[in-house]
Amino acid sequence: MKFFKTVIQRTTGSAYVLIETSNQCFSQLFYSFFKSLIGKDVVVELKNDLSICGTLHSVDQYLNIKLTDISVTDPDKYPHMLSVKNCFIRGSVVRYVQLPGDEVDTQLLQDAARKEAAVQAR
């Protein structure tokens, strides 16, 4: 039974995290992880292909994200977003979160995910 999938890939100083959760324990794992990144610059790619850069202001247990000082990576495609400075992103519409590579210990995150999966498999 597949409860979650996490893919962590390091590329040119960034780490990408793809999260699919259907279990509260796994959501808590990523909730704690993202809370440790508050105040850091992240890029959130939404399922509608909109990518938003900004400073992580807060995250909640549903993995909803608040960003401040945002900018859009493709302003020509989304001109209506140019005047927006802060935003709230519902967790269910997030495809990827690009994190600062120097802030992420991918081995620690993968080990924690494996431990949670082992506990759930029992």
mmCIF file of C-alpha atoms in Angstrom:
data_model
loop_
_atom_site.group_PDB
_atom_site.id
_atom_site.type_symbol
_atom_site.label_atom_id
_atom_site.label_comp_id
_atom_site.label_asym_id
_atom_site.label_seq_id
_atom_site.Cartn_x
_atom_site.Cartn_y
_atom_site.Cartn_z
ATOM 1 C CA MET A 1 0.000 0.000 0.000
ATOM 2 C CA LYS A 2 1.505 3.327 -1.060
ATOM 3 C CA PHE A 3 1.048 6.048 1.531
ATOM 4 C CA PHE A 4 3.438 8.651 0.185
ATOM 5 C CA LYS A 5 6.120 9.384 -2.301
ATOM 6 C CA THR A 6 8.985 11.764 -1.829
ATOM 7 C CA VAL A 7 11.546 12.551 -4.468
ATOM 8 C CA ILE A 8 14.521 14.621 -3.521
ATOM 9 C CA GLN A 9 16.867 15.702 -6.253
ATOM 10 C CA ARG A 10 19.797 18.055 -5.905
ATOM 11 C CA THR A 11 20.543 20.291 -8.874
ATOM 12 C CA THR A 12 22.766 23.348 -8.981
ATOM 13 C CA GLY A 13 22.364 24.332 -5.367
ATOM 14 C CA SER A 14 18.661 23.560 -5.044
ATOM 15 C CA ALA A 15 16.648 20.662 -3.719
ATOM 16 C CA TYR A 16 13.260 19.714 -5.124
ATOM 17 C CA VAL A 17 10.688 17.984 -2.970
ATOM 18 C CA LEU A 18 7.627 16.307 -4.481
ATOM 19 C CA ILE A 19 5.095 15.375 -1.849
ATOM 20 C CA GLU A 20 2.030 13.193 -2.115
ATOM 21 C CA THR A 21 0.525 12.324 1.247
ATOM 22 C CA SER A 22 -2.562 10.434 2.209
ATOM 23 C CA ASN A 23 -1.546 9.813 5.784
ATOM 24 C CA GLN A 24 -1.406 12.235 8.710
ATOM 25 C CA CYS A 25 1.964 10.926 10.001
ATOM 26 C CA PHE A 26 3.707 11.709 6.730
ATOM 27 C CA SER A 27 2.117 15.152 6.592
ATOM 28 C CA GLN A 28 3.530 15.845 10.056
ATOM 29 C CA LEU A 29 7.007 14.824 8.879
ATOM 30 C CA PHE A 30 6.958 17.378 6.073
ATOM 31 C CA TYR A 31 5.183 19.962 8.232
ATOM 32 C CA SER A 32 8.078 19.845 10.712
ATOM 33 C CA PHE A 33 10.573 19.967 7.860
ATOM 34 C CA PHE A 34 9.007 23.031 6.224
ATOM 35 C CA LYS A 35 8.645 24.829 9.568
ATOM 36 C CA SER A 36 12.428 24.676 9.893
ATOM 37 C CA LEU A 37 12.712 26.594 6.589
ATOM 38 C CA ILE A 38 10.609 29.609 7.609
ATOM 39 C CA GLY A 39 12.376 32.787 6.544
ATOM 40 C CA LYS A 40 14.186 31.099 3.641
ATOM 41 C CA ASP A 41 13.596 31.803 -0.050
ATOM 42 C CA VAL A 42 11.708 29.053 -1.883
ATOM 43 C CA VAL A 43 10.090 28.502 -5.268
ATOM 44 C CA VAL A 44 6.655 26.867 -5.257
ATOM 45 C CA GLU A 45 5.440 25.323 -8.503
ATOM 46 C CA LEU A 46 1.690 24.849 -8.650
ATOM 47 C CA LYS A 47 -0.220 22.160 -10.529
ATOM 48 C CA ASN A 48 -1.344 24.804 -13.057
ATOM 49 C CA ASP A 49 2.360 25.423 -13.953
ATOM 50 C CA LEU A 50 2.561 28.767 -12.139
ATOM 51 C CA SER A 51 5.892 29.120 -10.290
ATOM 52 C CA ILE A 52 6.075 31.605 -7.429
ATOM 53 C CA CYS A 53 9.328 32.703 -5.764
ATOM 54 C CA GLY A 54 9.174 34.152 -2.289
ATOM 55 C CA THR A 55 10.154 33.990 1.346
ATOM 56 C CA LEU A 56 8.465 31.230 3.328
ATOM 57 C CA HIS A 57 6.401 33.021 5.977
ATOM 58 C CA SER A 58 4.444 30.099 7.420
ATOM 59 C CA VAL A 59 3.190 26.585 6.809
ATOM 60 C CA ASP A 60 0.380 24.700 8.535
ATOM 61 C CA GLN A 61 -0.446 21.044 9.176
ATOM 62 C CA TYR A 62 -2.270 20.827 5.827
ATOM 63 C CA LEU A 63 0.927 22.020 4.100
ATOM 64 C CA ASN A 64 -0.726 25.299 3.131
ATOM 65 C CA ILE A 65 2.022 27.842 2.490
ATOM 66 C CA LYS A 66 2.222 31.607 3.015
ATOM 67 C CA LEU A 67 4.870 33.471 1.017
ATOM 68 C CA THR A 68 5.988 37.086 1.316
ATOM 69 C CA ASP A 69 7.881 39.291 -1.162
ATOM 70 C CA ILE A 70 6.774 37.117 -4.061
ATOM 71 C CA SER A 71 7.636 37.252 -7.727
ATOM 72 C CA VAL A 72 6.504 35.095 -10.616
ATOM 73 C CA THR A 73 9.089 33.268 -12.718
ATOM 74 C CA ASP A 74 7.166 33.987 -15.953
ATOM 75 C CA PRO A 75 5.633 37.482 -15.618
ATOM 76 C CA ASP A 76 4.654 37.625 -19.317
ATOM 77 C CA LYS A 77 2.409 34.599 -18.889
ATOM 78 C CA TYR A 78 0.931 35.786 -15.555
ATOM 79 C CA PRO A 79 0.850 39.623 -15.686
ATOM 80 C CA HIS A 80 -1.966 39.779 -13.125
ATOM 81 C CA MET A 81 0.488 38.466 -10.497
ATOM 82 C CA LEU A 82 2.888 41.410 -10.829
ATOM 83 C CA SER A 83 1.039 43.523 -8.263
ATOM 84 C CA VAL A 84 0.791 40.724 -5.676
ATOM 85 C CA LYS A 85 3.344 40.917 -2.854
ATOM 86 C CA ASN A 86 2.144 38.184 -0.463
ATOM 87 C CA CYS A 87 0.150 35.028 -1.086
ATOM 88 C CA PHE A 88 -1.467 32.007 0.515
ATOM 89 C CA ILE A 89 -1.132 28.711 -1.363
ATOM 90 C CA ARG A 90 -3.407 25.796 -0.585
ATOM 91 C CA GLY A 91 -1.346 22.657 -0.006
ATOM 92 C CA SER A 92 -3.372 20.517 -2.400
ATOM 93 C CA VAL A 93 -2.384 22.651 -5.428
ATOM 94 C CA VAL A 94 1.386 22.417 -4.860
ATOM 95 C CA ARG A 95 3.361 20.268 -7.298
ATOM 96 C CA TYR A 96 6.945 21.040 -6.226
ATOM 97 C CA VAL A 97 8.712 23.122 -3.638
ATOM 98 C CA GLN A 98 12.230 24.161 -4.607
ATOM 99 C CA LEU A 99 14.317 24.725 -1.503
ATOM 100 C CA PRO A 100 17.718 26.321 -0.918
ATOM 101 C CA GLY A 101 20.199 23.451 -1.352
ATOM 102 C CA ASP A 102 22.471 24.498 1.486
ATOM 103 C CA GLU A 103 19.556 24.406 3.960
ATOM 104 C CA VAL A 104 18.437 20.847 3.198
ATOM 105 C CA ASP A 105 19.960 17.683 4.622
ATOM 106 C CA THR A 106 18.488 15.256 2.102
ATOM 107 C CA GLN A 107 19.926 12.185 3.792
ATOM 108 C CA LEU A 108 18.279 13.101 7.100
ATOM 109 C CA LEU A 109 14.931 13.694 5.376
ATOM 110 C CA GLN A 110 15.103 10.398 3.482
ATOM 111 C CA ASP A 111 15.982 8.489 6.668
ATOM 112 C CA ALA A 112 13.055 10.055 8.524
ATOM 113 C CA ALA A 113 10.702 9.168 5.662
ATOM 114 C CA ARG A 114 11.925 5.557 5.679
ATOM 115 C CA LYS A 115 11.358 5.308 9.441
ATOM 116 C CA GLU A 116 7.813 6.645 9.093
ATOM 117 C CA ALA A 117 7.116 4.166 6.290
ATOM 118 C CA ALA A 118 8.409 1.284 8.407
ATOM 119 C CA VAL A 119 6.178 2.301 11.318
ATOM 120 C CA GLN A 120 3.142 2.522 9.024
ATOM 121 C CA ALA A 121 3.879 -0.872 7.441
ATOM 122 C CA ARG A 122 3.537 -2.641 10.808
#
